[in-house]
mmCIF file of C-alpha atoms and ligand atoms in Angstrom:
data_model
loop_
_atom_site.group_PDB
_atom_site.id
_atom_site.type_symbol
_atom_site.label_atom_id
_atom_site.label_comp_id
_atom_site.label_asym_id
_atom_site.label_seq_id
_atom_site.Cartn_x
_atom_site.Cartn_y
_atom_site.Cartn_z
ATOM 1 C CA MET P 210 -4.686 3.419 -32.724
ATOM 2 C CA ALA P 211 -4.740 -0.230 -31.697
ATOM 3 C CA ILE P 212 -5.406 0.506 -28.034
ATOM 4 C CA ALA P 213 -7.823 2.824 -26.248
ATOM 5 C CA MET P 214 -6.726 6.464 -26.248
ATOM 6 C CA LYS P 215 -7.104 6.672 -22.504
ATOM 7 C CA ILE P 216 -4.738 3.747 -21.916
ATOM 8 C CA ALA P 217 -2.217 5.183 -24.375
ATOM 9 C CA SER P 218 -2.390 8.492 -22.518
ATOM 10 C CA HIS P 219 -1.931 6.817 -19.085
ATOM 11 C CA ILE P 220 1.094 4.947 -20.461
ATOM 12 C CA SER P 221 2.674 8.047 -21.935
ATOM 13 C CA LYS P 222 2.106 10.057 -18.722
ATOM 14 C CA SER P 223 3.911 7.378 -16.735
ATOM 15 C CA SER P 224 6.577 6.734 -19.371
ATOM 16 C CA TRP P 225 9.284 8.304 -17.177
ATOM 17 C CA ILE P 226 8.806 5.333 -14.793
ATOM 18 C CA ARG P 227 9.551 2.974 -17.675
ATOM 19 C CA ARG P 228 12.552 5.043 -18.716
ATOM 20 C CA MET P 229 13.857 4.871 -15.169
ATOM 21 C CA PHE P 230 13.539 1.091 -15.051
ATOM 22 C CA GLU P 231 15.182 0.813 -18.465
ATOM 23 C CA GLU P 232 18.097 2.888 -17.225
ATOM 24 C CA GLY P 233 18.334 0.604 -14.152
ATOM 25 C CA GLU P 234 18.470 -2.443 -16.440
ATOM 26 C CA ARG P 235 21.136 -0.811 -18.601
ATOM 27 C CA LEU P 236 23.274 -0.076 -15.531
ATOM 28 C CA ARG P 237 22.848 -3.666 -14.301
ATOM 29 C CA GLN P 238 23.998 -5.027 -17.658
ATOM 30 C CA GLU P 239 26.949 -2.669 -17.908
ATOM 31 C CA PHE P 240 28.252 -2.924 -14.336
ATOM 32 C CA GLY P 241 26.746 -6.219 -13.056
ATOM 33 C CA ALA P 242 23.733 -6.485 -10.733
ATOM 34 C CA GLY P 243 26.061 -6.681 -7.679
ATOM 35 C CA SER P 244 27.231 -3.099 -8.049
ATOM 36 C CA ILE P 245 23.784 -1.547 -8.563
ATOM 37 C CA TYR P 246 21.862 -0.510 -5.441
ATOM 38 C CA ASP P 247 18.211 -0.894 -6.351
ATOM 39 C CA PHE P 248 15.774 0.735 -3.885
ATOM 40 C CA THR P 249 12.872 1.111 -6.325
ATOM 41 C CA LEU P 250 10.462 -1.761 -5.701
ATOM 42 C CA GLY P 251 8.227 -2.710 -2.787
ATOM 43 C CA ASN P 252 8.907 -6.370 -3.551
ATOM 44 C CA PRO P 253 10.057 -7.927 -0.239
ATOM 45 C CA ASP P 254 13.357 -9.810 -0.466
ATOM 46 C CA VAL P 255 12.513 -11.930 2.611
ATOM 47 C CA GLU P 256 10.954 -15.404 2.364
ATOM 48 C CA PRO P 257 7.481 -16.219 3.737
ATOM 49 C CA PRO P 258 7.397 -17.481 7.358
ATOM 50 C CA GLU P 259 8.319 -21.137 7.893
ATOM 51 C CA ALA P 260 4.700 -21.934 8.825
ATOM 52 C CA PHE P 261 3.678 -21.083 5.238
ATOM 53 C CA ASN P 262 5.960 -23.770 3.769
ATOM 54 C CA ARG P 263 4.799 -26.278 6.400
ATOM 55 C CA GLU P 264 1.121 -25.742 5.562
ATOM 56 C CA LEU P 265 1.849 -25.789 1.823
ATOM 57 C CA VAL P 266 3.647 -29.143 2.063
ATOM 58 C CA SER P 267 1.005 -30.689 4.293
ATOM 59 C CA LEU P 268 -1.760 -29.673 1.880
ATOM 60 C CA ALA P 269 0.209 -30.938 -1.123
ATOM 61 C CA MET P 270 0.819 -34.292 0.623
ATOM 62 C CA ALA P 271 -2.840 -34.732 1.571
ATOM 63 C CA PRO P 272 -4.921 -32.972 -1.108
ATOM 64 C CA LEU P 273 -8.545 -32.321 -0.238
ATOM 65 C CA PRO P 274 -11.181 -33.537 -2.695
ATOM 66 C CA GLY P 275 -12.305 -30.654 -4.945
ATOM 67 C CA MET P 276 -9.713 -28.235 -3.600
ATOM 68 C CA HIS P 277 -9.061 -26.719 -7.044
ATOM 69 C CA ARG P 278 -12.720 -26.096 -7.924
ATOM 70 C CA TYR P 279 -14.656 -22.837 -7.890
ATOM 71 C CA MET P 280 -16.078 -21.857 -4.543
ATOM 72 C CA ASN P 281 -18.443 -19.089 -3.447
ATOM 73 C CA ASN P 282 -17.225 -15.808 -5.059
ATOM 74 C CA ALA P 283 -16.545 -14.421 -1.567
ATOM 75 C CA GLY P 284 -14.195 -17.282 -0.670
ATOM 76 C CA TYR P 285 -14.144 -20.369 1.575
ATOM 77 C CA PRO P 286 -16.289 -20.027 4.717
ATOM 78 C CA GLU P 287 -13.412 -21.199 6.970
ATOM 79 C CA THR P 288 -10.979 -18.644 5.494
ATOM 80 C CA ARG P 289 -13.502 -15.827 5.847
ATOM 81 C CA ALA P 290 -14.156 -16.943 9.437
ATOM 82 C CA ALA P 291 -10.418 -16.974 10.257
ATOM 83 C CA VAL P 292 -9.994 -13.455 8.859
ATOM 84 C CA ALA P 293 -13.131 -12.246 10.660
ATOM 85 C CA ASP P 294 -11.784 -13.640 13.968
ATOM 86 C CA LYS P 295 -8.479 -11.862 13.467
ATOM 87 C CA ILE P 296 -10.158 -8.499 12.748
ATOM 88 C CA SER P 297 -12.591 -8.994 15.657
ATOM 89 C CA GLY P 298 -9.584 -9.453 17.960
ATOM 90 C CA ASP P 299 -7.779 -6.401 16.536
ATOM 91 C CA SER P 300 -10.810 -4.110 16.565
ATOM 92 C CA GLY P 301 -12.727 -5.267 19.644
ATOM 93 C CA ILE P 302 -15.834 -5.385 17.410
ATOM 94 C CA THR P 303 -17.394 -8.710 16.449
ATOM 95 C CA VAL P 304 -16.992 -9.012 12.690
ATOM 96 C CA PRO P 305 -19.115 -11.732 11.045
ATOM 97 C CA ALA P 306 -17.508 -13.923 8.354
ATOM 98 C CA ASP P 307 -20.224 -12.582 6.008
ATOM 99 C CA ASN P 308 -18.434 -9.204 6.042
ATOM 100 C CA ILE P 309 -15.257 -10.644 4.485
ATOM 101 C CA ILE P 310 -14.448 -11.268 0.811
ATOM 102 C CA MET P 311 -11.179 -12.948 -0.138
ATOM 103 C CA THR P 312 -9.608 -11.062 -3.064
ATOM 104 C CA CYS P 313 -6.727 -11.064 -5.534
ATOM 105 C CA GLY P 314 -4.482 -8.927 -3.335
ATOM 106 C CA ALA P 315 -5.129 -5.442 -1.990
ATOM 107 C CA GLY P 316 -5.102 -4.158 -5.576
ATOM 108 C CA GLY P 317 -7.994 -6.506 -6.396
ATOM 109 C CA ALA P 318 -9.827 -5.473 -3.214
ATOM 110 C CA LEU P 319 -9.468 -1.755 -4.034
ATOM 111 C CA ASN P 320 -10.929 -2.321 -7.499
ATOM 112 C CA VAL P 321 -13.816 -4.353 -6.091
ATOM 113 C CA VAL P 322 -14.675 -1.625 -3.560
ATOM 114 C CA LEU P 323 -14.419 1.215 -6.084
ATOM 115 C CA LYS P 324 -16.523 -0.639 -8.644
ATOM 116 C CA THR P 325 -19.126 -1.334 -5.962
ATOM 117 C CA ILE P 326 -19.556 2.227 -4.701
ATOM 118 C CA LEU P 327 -18.760 4.673 -7.525
ATOM 119 C CA ASN P 328 -21.302 6.325 -9.803
ATOM 120 C CA PRO P 329 -19.816 8.060 -12.881
ATOM 121 C CA GLY P 330 -17.964 11.273 -12.011
ATOM 122 C CA GLU P 331 -17.999 10.721 -8.237
ATOM 123 C CA GLU P 332 -14.911 11.860 -6.386
ATOM 124 C CA VAL P 333 -12.440 9.888 -4.320
ATOM 125 C CA ILE P 334 -10.062 11.826 -2.080
ATOM 126 C CA ILE P 335 -6.496 10.521 -2.080
ATOM 127 C CA LEU P 336 -3.905 11.846 0.340
ATOM 128 C CA ALA P 337 -0.566 13.008 -1.066
ATOM 129 C CA PRO P 338 1.920 11.459 -1.075
ATOM 130 C CA PHE P 339 -0.084 8.450 -2.332
ATOM 131 C CA PHE P 340 0.356 5.015 -3.941
ATOM 132 C CA VAL P 341 0.143 6.001 -7.594
ATOM 133 C CA GLU P 342 -2.068 3.096 -8.695
ATOM 134 C CA TYR P 343 -4.984 4.697 -6.785
ATOM 135 C CA LYS P 344 -5.486 7.155 -9.641
ATOM 136 C CA PHE P 345 -5.717 4.402 -12.244
ATOM 137 C CA TYR P 346 -7.970 2.256 -10.053
ATOM 138 C CA ILE P 347 -10.365 5.184 -9.507
ATOM 139 C CA ASP P 348 -10.366 5.896 -13.229
ATOM 140 C CA ASN P 349 -11.120 2.196 -13.929
ATOM 141 C CA HIS P 350 -14.544 2.735 -12.372
ATOM 142 C CA GLY P 351 -15.422 6.151 -13.782
ATOM 143 C CA GLY P 352 -14.450 8.095 -10.655
ATOM 144 C CA ALA P 353 -12.367 11.257 -10.304
ATOM 145 C CA PRO P 354 -9.390 11.396 -7.924
ATOM 146 C CA VAL P 355 -9.100 14.523 -5.754
ATOM 147 C CA GLU P 356 -5.628 15.049 -4.293
ATOM 148 C CA VAL P 357 -5.344 16.462 -0.781
ATOM 149 C CA TRP P 358 -1.989 16.931 0.895
ATOM 150 C CA THR P 359 -1.182 15.496 4.296
ATOM 151 C CA ASN P 360 0.866 17.751 6.589
ATOM 152 C CA ARG P 361 4.047 18.455 4.588
ATOM 153 C CA ASP P 362 6.343 18.195 7.625
ATOM 154 C CA THR P 363 4.858 15.131 9.331
ATOM 155 C CA PHE P 364 2.796 13.443 6.561
ATOM 156 C CA GLN P 365 -0.018 13.125 9.125
ATOM 157 C CA LEU P 366 -3.697 13.635 8.202
ATOM 158 C CA ASP P 367 -4.797 17.243 7.670
ATOM 159 C CA ILE P 368 -8.451 16.933 8.677
ATOM 160 C CA ASP P 369 -9.244 20.587 7.861
ATOM 161 C CA ALA P 370 -7.845 20.181 4.334
ATOM 162 C CA ILE P 371 -9.917 17.002 3.904
ATOM 163 C CA GLU P 372 -13.058 18.798 5.094
ATOM 164 C CA LYS P 373 -12.454 21.631 2.605
ATOM 165 C CA ALA P 374 -12.011 19.148 -0.270
ATOM 166 C CA ILE P 375 -15.300 17.342 0.377
ATOM 167 C CA THR P 376 -18.027 18.157 -2.145
ATOM 168 C CA ILE P 377 -21.475 16.777 -2.837
ATOM 169 C CA LYS P 378 -19.777 14.357 -5.249
ATOM 170 C CA THR P 379 -17.319 12.903 -2.699
ATOM 171 C CA ARG P 380 -17.926 9.192 -2.355
ATOM 172 C CA ALA P 381 -14.821 7.930 -0.582
ATOM 173 C CA ILE P 382 -11.448 8.741 0.960
ATOM 174 C CA ILE P 383 -8.567 6.303 0.681
ATOM 175 C CA VAL P 384 -6.248 6.202 3.692
ATOM 176 C CA CYS P 385 -3.121 4.066 3.909
ATOM 177 C CA SER P 386 -1.451 3.400 7.274
ATOM 178 C CA PRO P 387 1.366 2.455 7.678
ATOM 179 C CA ASN P 388 1.801 4.525 4.580
ATOM 180 C CA ASN P 389 3.386 3.828 1.250
ATOM 181 C CA PRO P 390 5.515 5.910 0.528
ATOM 182 C CA THR P 391 6.077 7.733 3.854
ATOM 183 C CA GLY P 392 5.921 4.908 6.434
ATOM 184 C CA VAL P 393 3.852 7.000 8.881
ATOM 185 C CA ILE P 394 1.088 5.484 10.997
ATOM 186 C CA TYR P 395 -2.033 7.584 11.613
ATOM 187 C CA PRO P 396 -2.813 7.662 15.348
ATOM 188 C CA ALA P 397 -6.263 6.699 16.632
ATOM 189 C CA ASP P 398 -7.254 10.245 17.603
ATOM 190 C CA SER P 399 -6.730 11.600 14.109
ATOM 191 C CA LEU P 400 -8.656 8.713 12.494
ATOM 192 C CA LYS P 401 -11.415 9.342 15.049
ATOM 193 C CA ARG P 402 -11.564 13.017 14.010
ATOM 194 C CA LEU P 403 -11.969 11.853 10.412
ATOM 195 C CA GLY P 404 -14.710 9.424 11.475
ATOM 196 C CA ASP P 405 -16.520 12.168 13.425
ATOM 197 C CA LEU P 406 -16.360 14.535 10.452
ATOM 198 C CA LEU P 407 -17.909 11.948 8.128
ATOM 199 C CA LYS P 408 -20.548 10.994 10.688
ATOM 200 C CA LYS P 409 -21.525 14.662 11.033
ATOM 201 C CA MET P 410 -21.913 14.953 7.245
ATOM 202 C CA HIS P 411 -23.943 11.768 7.092
ATOM 203 C CA LYS P 412 -26.291 12.958 9.845
ATOM 204 C CA ARG P 413 -26.664 16.486 8.467
ATOM 205 C CA ALA P 414 -26.904 15.857 4.743
ATOM 206 C CA GLY P 415 -27.448 12.091 4.446
ATOM 207 C CA HIS P 416 -24.155 12.061 2.560
ATOM 208 C CA LEU P 417 -22.409 8.681 3.055
ATOM 209 C CA ILE P 418 -18.660 8.877 2.469
ATOM 210 C CA TYR P 419 -16.668 5.658 2.777
ATOM 211 C CA VAL P 420 -13.190 5.462 4.226
ATOM 212 C CA ILE P 421 -11.277 2.812 2.314
ATOM 213 C CA SER P 422 -8.484 1.773 4.640
ATOM 214 C CA ASP P 423 -5.699 0.315 2.494
ATOM 215 C CA GLU P 424 -3.490 -1.510 4.971
ATOM 216 C CA PRO P 425 -1.190 -4.137 3.481
ATOM 217 C CA TYR P 426 1.544 -2.951 5.902
ATOM 218 C CA ALA P 427 -0.610 -3.151 9.072
ATOM 219 C CA ARG P 428 1.582 -5.850 10.663
ATOM 220 C CA ILE P 429 4.817 -4.024 9.830
ATOM 221 C CA ALA P 430 5.044 -1.502 12.688
ATOM 222 C CA PHE P 431 8.179 -0.596 14.675
ATOM 223 C CA ASP P 432 9.209 0.399 18.182
ATOM 224 C CA GLY P 433 6.345 -1.628 19.690
ATOM 225 C CA LEU P 434 3.821 0.683 17.993
ATOM 226 C CA HIS P 435 0.367 -0.613 17.263
ATOM 227 C CA VAL P 436 -1.572 0.287 14.105
ATOM 228 C CA PRO P 437 -5.052 1.385 15.248
ATOM 229 C CA ASN P 438 -7.864 -0.620 13.702
ATOM 230 C CA ILE P 439 -10.204 1.625 11.707
ATOM 231 C CA PHE P 440 -13.513 -0.070 12.632
ATOM 232 C CA PRO P 441 -14.064 1.484 16.103
ATOM 233 C CA LEU P 442 -12.919 4.898 14.806
ATOM 234 C CA VAL P 443 -14.736 5.330 11.470
ATOM 235 C CA GLU P 444 -18.196 3.838 11.091
ATOM 236 C CA SER P 445 -18.369 3.941 7.275
ATOM 237 C CA SER P 446 -15.149 2.038 6.738
ATOM 238 C CA VAL P 447 -13.950 -0.828 4.603
ATOM 239 C CA ILE P 448 -10.563 -2.483 5.095
ATOM 240 C CA VAL P 449 -8.670 -3.574 1.980
ATOM 241 C CA THR P 450 -5.471 -5.489 2.496
ATOM 242 C CA SER P 451 -3.365 -8.460 1.488
ATOM 243 C CA HIS P 452 -0.632 -10.844 2.537
ATOM 244 C CA SER P 453 1.749 -9.452 -0.090
ATOM 245 C CA LYS P 454 3.914 -7.746 2.522
ATOM 246 C CA ASP P 455 3.211 -9.297 5.942
ATOM 247 C CA LEU P 456 3.646 -12.883 4.680
ATOM 248 C CA ALA P 457 5.871 -11.844 1.714
ATOM 249 C CA LEU P 458 3.497 -13.386 -0.864
ATOM 250 C CA PRO P 459 3.003 -10.626 -3.462
ATOM 251 C CA GLY P 460 3.142 -12.996 -6.418
ATOM 252 C CA GLU P 461 0.391 -15.207 -4.983
ATOM 253 C CA ARG P 462 -2.288 -12.469 -5.167
ATOM 254 C CA ILE P 463 -4.072 -13.156 -1.909
ATOM 255 C CA GLY P 464 -5.852 -10.486 0.106
ATOM 256 C CA TYR P 465 -9.260 -9.541 1.401
ATOM 257 C CA LEU P 466 -11.742 -6.790 2.046
ATOM 258 C CA ALA P 467 -13.758 -6.383 5.239
ATOM 259 C CA ALA P 468 -16.811 -4.179 5.750
ATOM 260 C CA ASN P 469 -17.321 -2.534 9.133
ATOM 261 C CA PRO P 470 -20.333 -4.232 10.783
ATOM 262 C CA ARG P 471 -21.216 -0.861 12.416
ATOM 263 C CA MET P 472 -22.007 0.538 8.944
ATOM 264 C CA ALA P 473 -25.788 0.497 8.443
ATOM 265 C CA THR P 474 -25.372 -0.330 4.757
ATOM 266 C CA ALA P 475 -22.858 -3.168 5.287
ATOM 267 C CA SER P 476 -25.032 -5.985 3.951
ATOM 268 C CA GLN P 477 -25.992 -4.074 0.794
ATOM 269 C CA PHE P 478 -22.340 -3.160 0.311
ATOM 270 C CA MET P 479 -21.301 -6.816 0.662
ATOM 271 C CA GLU P 480 -23.893 -7.983 -1.863
ATOM 272 C CA GLY P 481 -22.516 -5.422 -4.328
ATOM 273 C CA ALA P 482 -18.897 -6.313 -3.603
ATOM 274 C CA VAL P 483 -19.395 -10.074 -4.102
ATOM 275 C CA PHE P 484 -21.007 -9.267 -7.456
ATOM 276 C CA SER P 485 -18.151 -6.902 -8.394
ATOM 277 C CA ASN P 486 -15.507 -9.497 -7.489
ATOM 278 C CA ARG P 487 -17.244 -11.864 -9.908
ATOM 279 C CA VAL P 488 -17.854 -9.536 -12.836
ATOM 280 C CA LEU P 489 -14.423 -7.914 -12.696
ATOM 281 C CA GLY P 490 -13.306 -11.374 -13.738
ATOM 282 C CA PHE P 491 -11.450 -12.166 -10.510
ATOM 283 C CA VAL P 492 -14.279 -14.698 -9.804
ATOM 284 C CA ASN P 493 -12.600 -15.682 -6.529
ATOM 285 C CA ALA P 494 -9.228 -15.357 -4.793
ATOM 286 C CA PRO P 495 -6.723 -18.182 -5.481
ATOM 287 C CA ALA P 496 -8.090 -21.328 -3.809
ATOM 288 C CA LEU P 497 -4.812 -22.800 -2.550
ATOM 289 C CA MET P 498 -3.732 -19.511 -0.978
ATOM 290 C CA GLN P 499 -7.086 -19.139 0.774
ATOM 291 C CA ARG P 500 -6.547 -22.530 2.478
ATOM 292 C CA LEU P 501 -3.059 -21.512 3.601
ATOM 293 C CA VAL P 502 -3.678 -17.993 4.866
ATOM 294 C CA ALA P 503 -6.639 -19.242 6.919
ATOM 295 C CA LYS P 504 -4.007 -20.893 9.111
ATOM 296 C CA LEU P 505 -1.578 -17.954 9.133
ATOM 297 C CA GLN P 506 -3.622 -15.045 10.447
ATOM 298 C CA ASN P 507 -1.272 -14.543 13.400
ATOM 299 C CA GLU P 508 1.973 -14.990 11.459
ATOM 300 C CA SER P 509 4.201 -12.427 9.824
ATOM 301 C CA VAL P 510 7.698 -12.003 8.444
ATOM 302 C CA ASP P 511 10.374 -10.861 10.906
ATOM 303 C CA ILE P 512 9.512 -7.216 11.642
ATOM 304 C CA ALA P 513 12.753 -6.693 13.585
ATOM 305 C CA GLU P 514 14.710 -7.174 10.344
ATOM 306 C CA TYR P 515 12.844 -4.298 8.694
ATOM 307 C CA GLN P 516 13.284 -2.145 11.779
ATOM 308 C CA ALA P 517 17.060 -2.763 11.744
ATOM 309 C CA LYS P 518 17.210 -1.707 8.075
ATOM 310 C CA ARG P 519 15.178 1.430 8.827
ATOM 311 C CA ASP P 520 17.454 2.321 11.753
ATOM 312 C CA LEU P 521 20.588 1.837 9.690
ATOM 313 C CA LEU P 522 19.385 3.955 6.761
ATOM 314 C CA VAL P 523 17.789 6.735 8.814
ATOM 315 C CA SER P 524 20.870 7.146 10.955
ATOM 316 C CA GLU P 525 23.400 7.019 8.080
ATOM 317 C CA LEU P 526 21.414 9.246 5.708
ATOM 318 C CA THR P 527 20.736 11.789 8.456
ATOM 319 C CA LYS P 528 24.485 11.968 9.181
ATOM 320 C CA MET P 529 25.045 12.697 5.481
ATOM 321 C CA GLY P 530 22.617 15.639 5.659
ATOM 322 C CA PHE P 531 19.414 14.111 4.205
ATOM 323 C CA SER P 532 16.256 15.051 6.072
ATOM 324 C CA MET P 533 13.249 12.776 6.508
ATOM 325 C CA VAL P 534 10.375 11.762 8.775
ATOM 326 C CA ASN P 535 11.418 8.709 10.823
ATOM 327 C CA PRO P 536 8.860 6.128 9.636
ATOM 328 C CA ASP P 537 6.814 4.080 12.117
ATOM 329 C CA GLY P 538 6.219 1.135 9.807
ATOM 330 C CA ALA P 539 6.085 -0.336 6.270
ATOM 331 C CA PHE P 540 9.475 -0.467 4.521
ATOM 332 C CA TYR P 541 9.868 2.911 2.862
ATOM 333 C CA LEU P 542 11.672 6.184 3.536
ATOM 334 C CA PHE P 543 10.520 9.411 1.919
ATOM 335 C CA PRO P 544 13.310 11.995 2.353
ATOM 336 C CA LYS P 545 13.341 15.541 0.984
ATOM 337 C CA SER P 546 15.137 15.804 -2.337
ATOM 338 C CA PRO P 547 18.320 17.875 -1.889
ATOM 339 C CA LEU P 548 17.750 19.219 -5.442
ATOM 340 C CA ALA P 549 14.579 21.225 -6.128
ATOM 341 C CA ASP P 550 13.797 18.852 -8.995
ATOM 342 C CA ASP P 551 13.367 15.322 -7.571
ATOM 343 C CA VAL P 552 13.530 13.714 -11.046
ATOM 344 C CA GLU P 553 16.949 15.367 -11.565
ATOM 345 C CA PHE P 554 18.054 14.079 -8.163
ATOM 346 C CA VAL P 555 16.990 10.524 -9.048
ATOM 347 C CA LYS P 556 18.967 10.796 -12.297
ATOM 348 C CA LEU P 557 21.996 11.976 -10.321
ATOM 349 C CA ALA P 558 21.565 8.986 -7.980
ATOM 350 C CA GLN P 559 21.678 6.669 -11.011
ATOM 351 C CA LYS P 560 25.124 8.083 -11.792
ATOM 352 C CA HIS P 561 26.158 6.741 -8.378
ATOM 353 C CA HIS P 562 24.436 3.397 -9.156
ATOM 354 C CA ILE P 563 21.591 4.059 -6.692
ATOM 355 C CA LEU P 564 18.092 3.479 -8.077
ATOM 356 C CA LEU P 565 15.249 5.454 -6.452
ATOM 357 C CA VAL P 566 11.739 6.677 -7.303
ATOM 358 C CA PRO P 567 11.075 10.434 -7.486
ATOM 359 C CA GLY P 568 8.366 11.899 -5.259
ATOM 360 C CA ALA P 569 6.539 13.066 -8.398
ATOM 361 C CA GLY P 570 5.535 9.421 -8.826
ATOM 362 C CA PHE P 571 3.516 9.721 -5.592
ATOM 363 C CA GLY P 572 1.963 13.129 -6.297
ATOM 364 C CA ALA P 573 4.695 14.693 -4.123
ATOM 365 C CA PRO P 574 7.469 16.434 -6.079
ATOM 366 C CA GLY P 575 10.416 17.553 -3.963
ATOM 367 C CA PHE P 576 10.866 14.161 -2.257
ATOM 368 C CA PHE P 577 12.149 10.721 -3.237
ATOM 369 C CA ARG P 578 11.304 7.186 -2.099
ATOM 370 C CA ILE P 579 13.645 4.510 -0.847
ATOM 371 C CA ALA P 580 12.189 0.969 -0.643
ATOM 372 C CA TYR P 581 14.420 -0.797 1.878
ATOM 373 C CA CYS P 582 12.839 -4.268 1.630
ATOM 374 C CA VAL P 583 16.231 -5.341 0.275
ATOM 375 C CA ASP P 584 19.210 -7.306 1.559
ATOM 376 C CA LYS P 585 20.891 -5.592 4.537
ATOM 377 C CA GLY P 586 24.317 -6.332 3.057
ATOM 378 C CA MET P 587 23.317 -4.395 -0.057
ATOM 379 C CA ILE P 588 22.283 -1.424 2.090
ATOM 380 C CA GLU P 589 25.664 -1.517 3.855
ATOM 381 C CA ARG P 590 27.568 -1.789 0.580
ATOM 382 C CA SER P 591 25.609 1.148 -0.857
ATOM 383 C CA LEU P 592 26.645 3.636 1.868
ATOM 384 C CA PRO P 593 29.841 4.940 0.175
ATOM 385 C CA ALA P 594 27.780 5.585 -3.006
ATOM 386 C CA TRP P 595 25.187 7.435 -0.885
ATOM 387 C CA ARG P 596 27.970 9.589 0.578
ATOM 388 C CA SER P 597 29.308 10.633 -2.799
ATOM 389 C CA LEU P 598 25.761 11.242 -4.045
ATOM 390 C CA ALA P 599 25.064 13.442 -1.009
ATOM 391 C CA ARG P 600 28.242 15.469 -1.627
ATOM 392 C CA GLU P 601 27.434 15.955 -5.286
ATOM 393 C CA ALA P 602 23.929 17.107 -4.331
ATOM 394 C CA GLY P 603 25.388 19.758 -2.024
ATOM 395 C CA LEU P 604 24.997 17.949 1.321
ATOM 396 C CA LYS P 605 27.707 17.006 3.868
ATOM 397 C CA GLY P 606 28.124 13.470 2.574
HETATM 398 N N1 PLP B 857 -1.720 -0.565 -1.561
HETATM 399 C C1 PLP B 857 -0.474 -0.147 -1.265
HETATM 400 C C2 PLP B 857 -0.312 1.050 -0.429
HETATM 401 C C3 PLP B 857 0.647 -0.825 -1.770
HETATM 402 O O1 PLP B 857 1.873 -0.387 -1.471
HETATM 403 C C4 PLP B 857 0.442 -1.957 -2.588
HETATM 404 C C5 PLP B 857 1.589 -2.662 -3.179
HETATM 405 O O2 PLP B 857 2.726 -2.250 -3.155
HETATM 406 C C6 PLP B 857 -0.876 -2.361 -2.855
HETATM 407 C C7 PLP B 857 -1.929 -1.644 -2.336
HETATM 408 C C8 PLP B 857 -1.169 -3.540 -3.715
HETATM 409 O O3 PLP B 857 -0.815 -4.688 -3.040
HETATM 410 P P1 PLP B 857 -1.200 -6.137 -3.555
HETATM 411 O O4 PLP B 857 0.064 -6.792 -3.972
HETATM 412 O O5 PLP B 857 -1.764 -6.813 -2.366
HETATM 413 O O6 PLP B 857 -2.189 -5.982 -4.640
#
């Protein structure tokens, strides 16, 4: 075999995803892209905020000497300082610029953190439903994912289930709020309970378990809700995030990680993480993007647009008989599949020209995901197709 057996096996296990995308492409070619309602990808259709273009043009018109050279592997001091200021404001805890590393997106940051902390065979708890790449990222660094369900009705943290899943080998827990794929936000009191549990274990057994807070959707929260910052609530925490969603820059690969200054081991962690960022071959985050995002820490895409799309879909789909948790943020819905087999339901949806992802892809069979970071007109045009799909699946329609 020309490629590693493990990679071949990962590819074949996720081959249904490829088949689904191929079927989507076939439908687009046969019927024209305009009559296919594609809700599969978390790739925002909105443009970055105007301030991004302004800063980009001003930098291009007045280039700084050496602005395309290597810099410190952790990033430019002024970018790290801007990010540190933003997190200090959000958390009420003074975060030094030394605790920030600019990364190639949240995906890059997750890999840097996992490489830094994992010994072979150590376990990382992931909370179902979860972003499927977590499993591959954990495997990249010799770790073992341990799946723990959130509450199946609310998708909120089940602290007792997490406690039961912790073993002597547990090294980290990944939490994602607002969540992909459910859109729920974890309230401060439940994150505090998690923090208290881990603190108790650390005190009793000297067992340090990191919380990796994956939060690329932190600025996308609805109804005036505020996403609690993890630093005051969980001492052993590291934030990993990006500007892929809040500034709509996923192709630019710009994100960061931040270590909680309250963590006794923060400086050792940072030394390891800077090294990992280098030897994973990222070397540093894209230089031009670092300059730009330093100036955009208080900007974001129009959240009201996402909220309007959520409101439209939740209200229309509920009328048709679908049932779902009303999400507090991000741009996903995760309704119950009306058919017992969610993959069958997604295939049925394709017949109605609606492209979705089955819950099985998030470790949560029995559900399906709608990514509504798409044009509102497309959502409106798709509603008759949703109605006939609902009827065929045995709902009111
Ligand atoms: N984490 C979650 C929960 C995501 O949904 C995504 C992307 O969709 C990522 C991480 C990776 O984001 P990035 O583009 O910043 O690597």
